[in-house]
Coordinates of C-alpha atoms and ligand atoms in Angstrom, one line a residue:
Chain A
M334 CA 267.0 9.4 -78.6
V335 CA 263.4 8.1 -78.4
V336 CA 260.6 10.3 -77.8
E337 CA 257.4 8.6 -77.6
H338 CA 254.8 10.1 -79.2
T339 CA 251.6 10.9 -76.8
S340 CA 248.3 10.7 -78.9
T341 CA 246.8 13.6 -77.7
P342 CA 246.9 16.3 -80.6
I343 CA 249.0 19.3 -79.6
A344 CA 246.2 21.9 -80.2
P345 CA 243.2 21.2 -78.2
S346 CA 241.4 23.8 -80.1
P347 CA 242.0 26.6 -82.3
W348 CA 241.9 30.2 -81.6
S349 CA 240.1 32.8 -84.2
V350 CA 240.7 36.0 -84.1
S351 CA 237.8 39.0 -84.4
M352 CA 238.8 42.8 -85.1
R353 CA 236.1 45.6 -85.0
D354 CA 237.7 49.2 -85.9
V355 CA 240.9 48.9 -84.0
S356 CA 243.2 51.0 -84.4
V357 CA 247.2 51.5 -83.3
R358 CA 248.9 54.8 -82.5
Y359 CA 252.9 54.8 -81.0
A360 CA 253.7 57.3 -78.5
S361 CA 255.4 58.8 -81.4
G362 CA 252.4 59.5 -82.9
V363 CA 252.9 57.1 -86.4
V364 CA 249.6 56.0 -86.9
A365 CA 250.0 51.9 -87.4
L366 CA 246.8 50.6 -88.2
K367 CA 243.7 52.6 -89.2
N368 CA 240.1 50.9 -88.8
V369 CA 241.5 47.5 -88.8
S370 CA 238.2 45.3 -88.8
L371 CA 238.9 41.6 -90.1
D372 CA 237.6 37.7 -88.9
I373 CA 240.1 35.1 -88.6
E374 CA 238.4 31.7 -87.9
P375 CA 239.5 28.9 -86.2
G376 CA 242.6 27.1 -88.1
E377 CA 242.5 29.3 -90.8
M378 CA 245.8 29.9 -92.7
V379 CA 246.3 33.7 -93.4
S380 CA 249.3 35.8 -95.0
V381 CA 249.6 39.4 -94.2
V382 CA 250.8 41.4 -97.1
G383 CA 252.0 44.8 -97.6
L384 CA 255.1 47.7 -98.2
S385 CA 257.5 47.5 -95.2
G386 CA 256.1 50.2 -93.0
S387 CA 252.4 49.5 -93.8
G388 CA 251.7 47.8 -90.1
K389 CA 252.1 44.0 -90.8
S390 CA 253.9 43.3 -87.3
S391 CA 251.8 46.5 -85.8
L392 CA 248.9 44.1 -86.7
I393 CA 250.3 40.6 -85.5
R394 CA 251.7 42.2 -82.3
T395 CA 248.4 43.7 -81.5
I396 CA 246.8 40.6 -81.5
N397 CA 249.0 38.9 -79.0
G398 CA 249.1 42.0 -76.8
L399 CA 252.7 43.4 -77.4
V400 CA 251.6 46.3 -79.0
P401 CA 248.2 47.8 -76.9
L402 CA 245.5 48.8 -78.9
T403 CA 244.4 53.3 -78.9
S404 CA 240.8 52.2 -79.8
G405 CA 238.5 49.6 -81.2
S406 CA 237.6 46.3 -79.8
L407 CA 239.8 43.1 -80.6
H408 CA 238.2 39.0 -79.5
V409 CA 241.6 36.6 -79.3
G410 CA 240.5 33.2 -78.1
G411 CA 237.9 34.2 -74.9
F412 CA 240.1 37.2 -74.7
Q413 CA 239.2 40.6 -75.0
L414 CA 242.5 42.7 -75.2
E415 CA 241.0 46.4 -75.1
T416 CA 239.9 45.5 -70.9
A417 CA 243.0 42.6 -70.5
R418 CA 245.2 43.2 -67.5
A419 CA 248.9 42.0 -67.1
G420 CA 248.7 38.6 -65.9
E421 CA 245.4 38.2 -68.6
L422 CA 248.1 38.9 -71.5
R423 CA 250.3 36.7 -70.3
R424 CA 248.1 33.8 -69.8
L425 CA 246.6 35.1 -73.3
R426 CA 250.4 34.6 -74.6
G427 CA 250.6 31.2 -73.1
H428 CA 248.8 29.7 -75.7
I429 CA 249.9 32.1 -78.6
G430 CA 252.9 30.9 -80.7
M431 CA 255.4 33.9 -81.8
I432 CA 257.9 33.5 -84.5
F433 CA 260.1 36.1 -85.5
Q434 CA 262.6 37.6 -88.7
G435 CA 265.7 37.2 -86.3
F436 CA 265.2 33.6 -84.7
N437 CA 264.8 35.5 -81.6
L438 CA 267.3 32.7 -79.6
A439 CA 269.1 33.0 -76.5
K440 CA 272.6 32.1 -78.4
R441 CA 274.1 30.9 -75.8
T442 CA 272.5 28.4 -74.3
S443 CA 271.8 24.8 -75.1
V444 CA 268.6 24.1 -78.3
L445 CA 266.9 22.5 -75.2
N446 CA 266.4 25.5 -73.2
N447 CA 265.5 27.3 -75.9
V448 CA 262.4 25.6 -77.0
L449 CA 261.2 25.3 -72.8
V450 CA 260.8 28.8 -72.5
G451 CA 258.3 27.6 -74.9
R452 CA 256.6 26.5 -71.0
L453 CA 257.3 29.5 -69.6
A454 CA 253.5 30.2 -69.1
H455 CA 252.9 26.9 -68.0
T456 CA 256.0 27.0 -65.5
T457 CA 255.9 28.1 -61.7
T458 CA 258.7 31.3 -61.5
L459 CA 260.3 28.7 -58.6
R460 CA 261.2 26.4 -61.3
T461 CA 262.2 28.8 -63.9
L462 CA 264.6 30.5 -61.6
L463 CA 266.3 26.6 -60.4
G464 CA 265.9 25.6 -64.5
A465 CA 263.8 22.6 -62.7
Y466 CA 261.6 22.0 -65.7
R467 CA 259.2 19.3 -64.9
A468 CA 259.7 16.0 -67.1
S469 CA 256.2 16.3 -68.6
D470 CA 257.7 19.8 -69.6
R471 CA 260.9 18.5 -71.2
Q472 CA 258.8 15.8 -73.2
I473 CA 256.4 18.5 -75.1
A474 CA 260.1 20.0 -75.8
F475 CA 261.8 17.0 -77.6
E476 CA 258.3 16.1 -79.6
A477 CA 257.9 19.5 -81.0
L478 CA 261.7 19.5 -82.0
E479 CA 260.9 16.1 -83.6
R480 CA 258.1 17.5 -85.0
V481 CA 260.5 20.0 -86.9
G482 CA 263.2 17.3 -87.7
I483 CA 266.0 19.2 -85.1
L484 CA 265.8 16.5 -82.2
P485 CA 269.3 15.5 -82.8
K486 CA 270.4 19.5 -82.3
V487 CA 268.5 19.4 -78.7
W488 CA 272.1 19.7 -76.5
D489 CA 273.9 22.1 -79.0
R490 CA 274.4 25.4 -78.5
A491 CA 271.3 27.4 -80.3
S492 CA 274.5 29.9 -82.2
S493 CA 276.3 26.9 -83.9
L494 CA 272.9 26.2 -85.5
S495 CA 272.7 27.6 -89.4
G496 CA 269.7 29.8 -89.9
G497 CA 267.4 27.5 -91.1
Q498 CA 267.8 25.5 -87.9
Q499 CA 267.5 28.3 -85.7
Q500 CA 264.4 29.1 -87.0
R501 CA 263.0 25.8 -87.0
V502 CA 264.1 25.8 -83.4
A503 CA 262.1 29.2 -83.1
I504 CA 259.0 27.0 -84.9
A505 CA 259.8 24.5 -82.1
R506 CA 259.1 26.7 -79.1
A507 CA 256.3 28.2 -80.6
L508 CA 254.7 24.7 -80.9
C509 CA 256.4 23.5 -77.1
Q510 CA 253.5 26.3 -75.8
Q511 CA 251.2 23.9 -77.3
P512 CA 249.5 26.8 -79.1
R513 CA 245.9 27.4 -80.3
L514 CA 247.4 30.6 -82.6
V515 CA 251.0 31.1 -84.2
L516 CA 251.8 34.3 -85.6
A517 CA 255.0 34.7 -87.6
D518 CA 256.7 38.2 -88.7
E519 CA 258.5 37.7 -91.5
P520 CA 259.3 34.4 -90.5
V521 CA 261.9 33.4 -93.9
A522 CA 263.5 37.1 -94.8
S523 CA 266.4 36.4 -93.1
L524 CA 266.3 32.7 -95.2
D525 CA 268.2 31.3 -98.5
P526 CA 265.3 30.1 -100.5
P527 CA 265.3 26.3 -100.0
T528 CA 265.9 27.0 -96.6
A529 CA 262.7 29.7 -96.6
H530 CA 260.6 27.0 -98.5
E531 CA 261.9 24.8 -96.0
V532 CA 260.4 27.0 -92.8
M533 CA 257.1 27.8 -95.1
G534 CA 256.6 23.9 -95.4
D535 CA 256.7 23.6 -91.8
L536 CA 254.7 26.4 -90.5
R537 CA 252.0 24.7 -93.4
R538 CA 252.1 21.3 -91.8
I539 CA 251.3 23.2 -88.6
N540 CA 248.5 24.0 -90.0
Q541 CA 247.1 21.4 -91.6
E542 CA 248.4 18.7 -89.2
L543 CA 247.6 20.4 -86.1
G544 CA 244.8 22.2 -87.1
I545 CA 246.6 25.6 -85.7
T546 CA 245.4 28.6 -86.8
V547 CA 248.4 30.5 -88.5
I548 CA 248.4 34.0 -89.7
T549 CA 252.0 34.9 -91.3
N550 CA 253.4 38.3 -92.4
L551 CA 255.2 38.4 -95.9
H552 CA 256.4 40.5 -98.5
L553 CA 257.1 38.4 -101.6
I554 CA 254.1 37.3 -103.6
D555 CA 254.7 33.8 -104.4
L556 CA 255.1 32.7 -100.9
A557 CA 251.8 34.6 -99.7
R558 CA 250.0 32.8 -102.2
R559 CA 251.7 29.1 -102.2
Y560 CA 251.3 29.3 -98.3
G561 CA 248.3 30.9 -97.5
T562 CA 244.9 30.0 -97.9
R563 CA 243.9 33.7 -97.6
I564 CA 245.3 37.0 -98.2
I565 CA 244.8 40.4 -96.2
G566 CA 246.3 42.9 -98.3
L567 CA 247.8 46.5 -95.9
R568 CA 249.2 49.6 -97.0
A569 CA 249.4 52.5 -95.2
G570 CA 247.7 50.8 -92.1
E571 CA 244.7 49.6 -93.6
V572 CA 243.1 46.9 -95.2
V573 CA 242.7 47.1 -99.1
F574 CA 242.4 43.5 -99.7
D575 CA 241.4 40.6 -98.0
G576 CA 240.0 37.6 -100.2
A577 CA 240.8 34.4 -101.0
V578 CA 244.5 33.5 -102.8
E579 CA 242.1 32.8 -105.9
A580 CA 241.3 36.8 -105.9
A581 CA 244.9 37.7 -105.5
T582 CA 245.7 38.6 -108.7
D583 CA 248.9 40.7 -109.6
E584 CA 246.2 43.5 -110.2
V585 CA 245.9 43.3 -106.6
F586 CA 249.0 43.4 -105.4
A587 CA 249.9 45.7 -107.9
E588 CA 246.9 48.2 -105.5
I589 CA 248.2 46.8 -102.0
Y590 CA 251.8 47.6 -102.8
G591 CA 250.6 50.7 -104.7
R592 CA 253.0 50.2 -107.9
S593 CA 253.9 47.4 -110.5
V594 CA 254.3 44.0 -109.4
A595 CA 258.1 43.7 -110.0
S596 CA 260.5 40.4 -110.2
E597 CA 261.7 41.5 -106.4
D598 CA 258.5 40.8 -105.1
A599 CA 259.0 37.2 -105.6
L600 CA 261.2 34.8 -104.2
G601 CA 261.6 32.7 -107.3
L602 CA 262.7 28.6 -106.9
Chain B
M833 CA 253.6 57.6 -101.8
A834 CA 255.1 54.5 -103.6
V835 CA 258.4 54.6 -104.9
S836 CA 258.5 54.0 -109.3
A837 CA 260.5 50.7 -110.6
D838 CA 261.3 53.4 -113.3
D839 CA 263.0 55.6 -110.9
T840 CA 265.6 52.9 -109.9
T841 CA 267.1 52.6 -113.2
A842 CA 267.4 55.7 -114.0
V843 CA 270.8 57.0 -115.8
R844 CA 273.8 57.1 -113.4
P845 CA 276.3 60.2 -113.8
T846 CA 279.5 59.3 -115.4
P847 CA 282.4 58.3 -112.9
S848 CA 284.1 61.6 -113.7
A849 CA 281.5 64.0 -112.8
V850 CA 280.2 62.2 -109.4
T851 CA 278.9 64.8 -107.2
V852 CA 280.0 64.0 -103.5
P853 CA 277.1 65.5 -101.1
A854 CA 278.8 68.3 -98.5
R855 CA 279.7 67.0 -96.0
P856 CA 278.4 67.3 -92.9
G857 CA 278.8 69.9 -90.2
G858 CA 279.7 69.9 -86.8
R859 CA 284.0 68.5 -87.0
W860 CA 284.7 72.1 -84.9
K861 CA 283.2 69.7 -81.7
S862 CA 285.8 67.9 -81.3
W863 CA 288.6 71.0 -81.9
C864 CA 286.5 72.6 -78.7
A865 CA 286.9 69.7 -76.8
V866 CA 290.7 69.3 -77.3
A867 CA 291.1 72.6 -76.6
V868 CA 288.9 72.6 -73.7
V869 CA 291.3 69.8 -72.4
V870 CA 294.6 71.7 -72.9
L871 CA 293.0 75.0 -71.3
I872 CA 292.8 73.0 -67.7
T873 CA 295.6 71.7 -68.1
A874 CA 297.3 75.1 -68.9
I875 CA 295.7 75.9 -65.6
T876 CA 296.7 73.2 -63.3
L877 CA 299.9 73.5 -64.4
S878 CA 299.9 77.0 -63.8
P879 CA 301.9 78.7 -60.3
Q880 CA 298.8 80.2 -59.5
W881 CA 296.0 78.7 -59.5
G882 CA 297.6 74.8 -60.3
I883 CA 298.6 72.3 -57.9
D884 CA 302.3 72.5 -55.8
F885 CA 304.6 70.0 -58.3
S886 CA 308.1 70.4 -59.3
L887 CA 310.1 68.2 -61.2
V888 CA 313.0 70.2 -59.1
A889 CA 312.4 68.4 -56.0
I890 CA 312.9 65.1 -57.7
A891 CA 316.2 66.2 -58.6
R892 CA 317.1 67.3 -55.9
N893 CA 316.3 64.1 -53.6
W894 CA 317.5 62.1 -56.5
Q895 CA 320.0 60.6 -54.0
N896 CA 317.8 59.8 -51.2
G897 CA 315.3 57.8 -53.6
T898 CA 317.6 56.2 -55.5
D899 CA 318.9 54.8 -51.6
K900 CA 315.0 53.7 -51.1
I901 CA 314.7 51.8 -54.7
L902 CA 318.4 49.6 -53.9
L903 CA 316.7 48.7 -50.2
L904 CA 313.6 47.5 -52.2
L905 CA 315.7 46.0 -54.8
V906 CA 317.0 42.8 -51.4
P907 CA 313.5 41.5 -50.3
D908 CA 314.0 40.5 -46.5
W909 CA 313.0 36.6 -47.3
G910 CA 313.7 35.8 -43.9
F911 CA 310.5 37.7 -42.7
F912 CA 308.2 35.2 -44.3
P913 CA 306.9 33.3 -41.9
R914 CA 305.9 37.2 -40.0
T915 CA 303.9 37.5 -43.0
V916 CA 301.8 34.9 -43.7
P917 CA 298.8 35.2 -41.4
A918 CA 298.2 38.4 -42.9
L919 CA 298.7 37.1 -46.5
A920 CA 296.2 34.9 -45.8
E921 CA 293.9 37.5 -43.8
T922 CA 293.9 39.6 -47.3
L923 CA 293.3 36.4 -49.6
Q924 CA 290.2 35.6 -47.3
M925 CA 288.9 38.9 -47.3
A926 CA 288.9 39.4 -51.0
V927 CA 287.1 35.5 -52.0
I928 CA 284.7 36.6 -49.3
A929 CA 283.8 39.9 -50.5
T930 CA 283.9 38.5 -54.2
A931 CA 281.7 35.7 -52.9
V932 CA 279.4 38.0 -51.8
A933 CA 279.5 40.6 -54.4
A934 CA 278.9 38.5 -56.9
A935 CA 275.4 37.2 -55.2
V936 CA 274.5 40.5 -54.7
S937 CA 275.2 42.4 -57.9
L938 CA 273.6 39.5 -60.1
P939 CA 269.9 40.7 -59.5
L940 CA 270.9 44.0 -58.9
S941 CA 272.4 44.3 -62.2
L942 CA 269.6 42.7 -63.8
A943 CA 267.1 45.6 -62.0
T944 CA 269.1 48.2 -63.2
A945 CA 268.8 47.6 -66.9
R946 CA 266.0 49.0 -68.6
L947 CA 265.6 45.4 -71.1
T948 CA 265.3 43.5 -67.8
N949 CA 263.4 46.2 -66.1
P950 CA 261.2 47.8 -67.7
N951 CA 259.6 49.4 -64.9
A952 CA 261.1 53.2 -64.7
I953 CA 260.5 53.2 -60.7
T954 CA 262.4 50.7 -58.9
R955 CA 264.7 50.9 -62.1
G956 CA 265.6 54.5 -61.1
I957 CA 265.8 53.6 -57.3
A958 CA 268.0 51.3 -57.9
R959 CA 270.3 52.9 -60.6
T960 CA 270.6 56.0 -57.4
V961 CA 271.4 53.5 -54.9
L962 CA 274.1 52.1 -56.9
N963 CA 275.3 55.7 -57.7
V964 CA 276.0 56.6 -54.7
V965 CA 277.5 53.2 -53.4
R966 CA 279.5 53.6 -56.5
S967 CA 281.0 57.2 -55.7
I968 CA 282.8 56.4 -52.6
P969 CA 286.0 55.4 -52.8
D970 CA 286.7 51.9 -51.0
L971 CA 289.4 53.6 -48.7
L972 CA 287.0 55.9 -47.1
Y973 CA 284.5 53.3 -47.0
A974 CA 287.1 51.4 -45.0
A975 CA 288.3 54.2 -42.6
I976 CA 284.5 55.1 -41.6
L977 CA 283.5 51.2 -40.7
V978 CA 286.7 50.8 -38.8
A979 CA 285.0 53.9 -37.3
M980 CA 281.8 52.0 -37.1
V981 CA 282.8 48.1 -36.2
G982 CA 286.4 48.5 -34.9
V983 CA 289.5 47.7 -36.6
G984 CA 289.9 44.0 -38.6
A985 CA 288.9 42.2 -41.6
L986 CA 285.0 42.7 -41.2
P987 CA 284.8 46.2 -41.9
G988 CA 288.0 45.7 -44.7
I989 CA 285.2 42.9 -46.2
I990 CA 282.6 45.4 -46.3
A991 CA 284.5 48.1 -47.6
L992 CA 285.5 46.1 -50.6
L993 CA 281.8 44.6 -50.7
L994 CA 280.5 47.9 -51.4
F995 CA 283.4 48.6 -53.8
N996 CA 283.1 45.6 -56.1
V997 CA 279.1 45.8 -56.3
G998 CA 279.6 49.5 -57.9
I999 CA 281.8 48.2 -60.2
I1000 CA 279.9 44.2 -61.4
V1001 CA 276.2 46.2 -61.5
K1002 CA 277.7 49.0 -63.8
M1003 CA 279.6 46.8 -65.9
V1004 CA 277.0 44.1 -66.3
S1005 CA 274.2 46.3 -66.5
E1006 CA 275.6 47.9 -69.3
S1007 CA 276.5 44.3 -71.3
I1008 CA 272.7 44.0 -70.8
E1009 CA 271.9 47.1 -72.7
A1010 CA 274.3 46.3 -75.5
N1011 CA 272.7 42.5 -76.0
D1012 CA 270.2 41.7 -78.5
P1013 CA 266.8 42.1 -77.0
G1014 CA 265.5 39.1 -79.4
A1015 CA 265.5 36.7 -76.7
L1016 CA 263.4 38.4 -74.4
E1017 CA 261.2 39.4 -76.8
A1018 CA 260.5 35.8 -77.5
G1019 CA 260.2 34.9 -73.8
R1020 CA 257.2 37.6 -73.3
A1021 CA 255.4 36.6 -76.1
A1022 CA 255.3 32.9 -74.8
G1023 CA 253.7 34.7 -71.9
G1024 CA 256.6 34.3 -69.3
T1025 CA 256.7 37.1 -66.2
Q1026 CA 259.6 39.5 -66.0
L1027 CA 261.6 37.2 -63.9
Q1028 CA 261.4 34.2 -66.1
I1029 CA 262.6 36.1 -68.4
N1030 CA 265.0 36.9 -66.7
R1031 CA 266.0 34.2 -65.5
S1032 CA 265.9 32.1 -69.0
A1033 CA 266.2 34.2 -71.7
A1034 CA 268.6 36.8 -70.6
L1035 CA 271.0 35.2 -67.7
P1036 CA 272.4 32.7 -70.2
D1037 CA 273.4 35.6 -72.6
I1038 CA 275.0 37.8 -69.6
L1039 CA 276.4 35.4 -68.1
P1040 CA 280.3 35.7 -69.9
S1041 CA 280.4 39.1 -68.7
F1042 CA 279.3 38.6 -65.1
V1043 CA 281.9 35.7 -64.6
N1044 CA 284.8 37.9 -66.4
Q1045 CA 283.8 41.5 -64.0
T1046 CA 283.9 38.9 -61.1
L1047 CA 287.5 37.4 -61.4
Y1048 CA 288.3 40.8 -62.4
V1049 CA 286.8 42.4 -58.9
L1050 CA 288.7 39.6 -57.1
E1051 CA 292.3 40.7 -59.2
L1052 CA 291.2 43.9 -57.6
N1053 CA 290.5 42.9 -53.7
V1054 CA 294.0 41.4 -53.6
R1055 CA 295.1 44.8 -54.4
A1056 CA 292.6 46.8 -52.5
S1057 CA 293.1 45.0 -49.2
S1058 CA 296.6 45.5 -48.9
V1059 CA 295.8 49.0 -48.5
L1060 CA 292.9 49.2 -46.8
G1061 CA 294.7 47.6 -43.4
L1062 CA 296.1 50.8 -43.6
V1063 CA 293.5 52.5 -42.1
G1064 CA 292.8 49.3 -39.5
A1065 CA 290.8 46.9 -41.9
G1066 CA 292.7 44.0 -41.8
G1067 CA 294.9 41.8 -44.2
L1068 CA 298.8 43.1 -45.4
G1069 CA 297.9 46.6 -45.6
L1070 CA 298.5 46.5 -41.3
L1071 CA 301.9 45.0 -41.6
I1072 CA 302.7 47.3 -44.2
D1073 CA 301.9 50.3 -42.0
A1074 CA 303.9 48.6 -39.4
V1075 CA 307.0 47.8 -41.5
R1076 CA 306.8 51.3 -43.5
T1077 CA 307.1 53.1 -40.1
F1078 CA 310.1 51.3 -39.2
Y1079 CA 311.7 52.3 -42.5
R1080 CA 312.5 48.5 -43.1
Y1081 CA 312.2 48.7 -46.9
D1082 CA 313.8 45.0 -47.5
Q1083 CA 310.1 43.7 -45.5
L1084 CA 307.6 46.3 -47.5
S1085 CA 310.0 44.9 -50.6
L1086 CA 308.8 41.1 -49.9
I1087 CA 305.1 41.9 -49.4
I1088 CA 305.4 43.6 -53.1
V1089 CA 306.5 40.6 -54.1
E1090 CA 304.3 38.6 -52.5
I1091 CA 301.3 40.6 -54.0
L1092 CA 302.8 40.3 -57.0
I1093 CA 302.8 36.9 -57.3
I1094 CA 299.2 36.5 -56.2
V1095 CA 298.2 38.7 -58.8
M1096 CA 299.9 37.0 -61.7
A1097 CA 298.7 34.0 -60.4
L1098 CA 295.0 35.1 -60.5
D1099 CA 295.7 36.3 -63.9
V1100 CA 296.6 32.7 -64.6
L1101 CA 293.6 31.2 -63.1
S1102 CA 290.7 33.7 -64.8
N1103 CA 292.2 33.2 -67.8
A1104 CA 291.9 29.4 -67.9
V1105 CA 287.9 30.1 -66.5
R1106 CA 287.0 32.7 -69.1
R1107 CA 288.4 30.1 -71.8
R1108 CA 286.3 28.1 -70.8
L1109 CA 283.0 29.8 -69.8
V1110 CA 283.3 32.2 -72.4
Ligands
LIG1617 N1 257.7 50.4 -81.7 C1 257.3 51.5 -82.3 N2 257.4 52.8 -82.3 C2 256.7 54.1 -83.1 N3 256.5 54.0 -84.5 C3 257.1 52.6 -84.9 C4 256.9 51.3 -84.1 N4 256.8 50.4 -84.7 C5 256.6 50.6 -85.7 N5 256.8 51.8 -85.8 C6 255.9 52.4 -87.2 O1 254.6 52.2 -87.6 C7 254.6 52.2 -88.9 C8 253.8 50.4 -89.2 O2 255.2 49.7 -88.6 P1 255.3 48.1 -89.0 O3 254.1 47.5 -88.5 O4 256.6 47.2 -88.6 O5 255.5 48.0 -90.5 P2 255.6 46.6 -91.1 O6 255.6 45.5 -90.3 O7 254.4 46.7 -92.5 O8 257.1 47.0 -92.0 C9 255.7 52.4 -89.3 O9 255.6 54.1 -89.6 C10 257.0 52.3 -88.4 O10 257.8 53.4 -88.7
LIG1618 MG1 257.7 44.2 -89.9

């Protein structure tokens, strides 16, 4: 199949994120984020690190409104999240690609149908119900698949793919949104080391070639340093470090993790 | 707060000195359940409170029973032409009821599962309605509907439809809850509405369960629709009622053989469909 590249870049203009004293408290009473203030500039590639339970997923989910903030203010793109209504939140999410640790594909349907989920916010309900996506949307899906090198699998069932291939499909789904911001929650935690590096490389290319802002949750130090330009350290829901990769020494990581750095904190390779 | 790395390298006890943690309590619960079942069975069998049945009656009337069984063993093949219209009606009732029930059940299944309908109010309403629909037996539906719309296939079809919707929705909705919510979460994160998410992310995963239940219900309908006729709701049942009244066990036997063949054919068919789809 020949996919013609349109000359328009996938990201029209990347988004910034601005958090002021954001706290998140779940119904269970757990406080996942405490007075977090952050400014992420358009086009940045940020690694968010911290131990399991430190609030990394909560931070990322607050940014696309999957988790409501309890207090504080959050500005993403042109949206003010603490006051956004349901329809506005959907439009916001339409511009933000999200990548998950478990890939989150519909396993029994084709790769193409999974990638087209990225067009939902730009497709009418009637077209979705009939499965009649516009030809232009399909074209965007094909291009997204080609960008992550998995176009030959377009008609395969998602469940027939390997873990690394499934995560690439998930990245293509995010790209298919033509996102202004990409959020990745432990994107390589379920992958073997060589595949992990390939997938992290895909995310870096999205940032460098398309200029999209990318925020990635990671718990491995070497991946965070290698693929981010800025590191944000979370500990028990609070930002305990925020700076350039060069400044994030082993001592800084020991502070973020609340213990000395050990070999299992790195992927190796 | 943090665990020191040294903790994991602590000296382990030698195998002979392993300390098994205490087994959790609560095992008496399963014994209690067994005791309750035994007690209830004993009460139902007891002469004072139980239902009235005795094996003696079977032994006394065995001669009578054997005669009937012998008659059943020799079907009256010549009766076949007269069964054809009733048989066709039974099949039509079963197929129409299954098709309509499937069409109605798919959206209702999505409406009653938490993952595909997060709105507690509409989900509660849908569930309550379905619980009521499911709690009424098909034969009772048929009897009531015959009184309302008259004798014929229509009350039978409506009765089967209600019976089917109860079954399909319950089973499919349970399979939705058992599915991995990941794909739906991805649909939400991409800005889809619940309806869009259900169509593009939930539907592909529940389709096999939906097809399975629909095929199963079709088989149930062939059997059920032959009984519904006993209360006037069309199909083979009307004929069964007639031959039974005249003690034509040879003719009844032919009808049973016919139902058997159809059910077996449906089984082969549904297995073939299942292999393709699941
Ligand atoms: N949906 C939820 N409901 C209640 N508590 C939650 C929920 N999600 C996360 N938590 C809690 O919030 C804290 C932070 O979790 P999370 O953001 O998932 O951290 P991380 O991604 O760094 O492991 C943990 O204590 C976790 O148990
Ligand atoms: Mg997490």
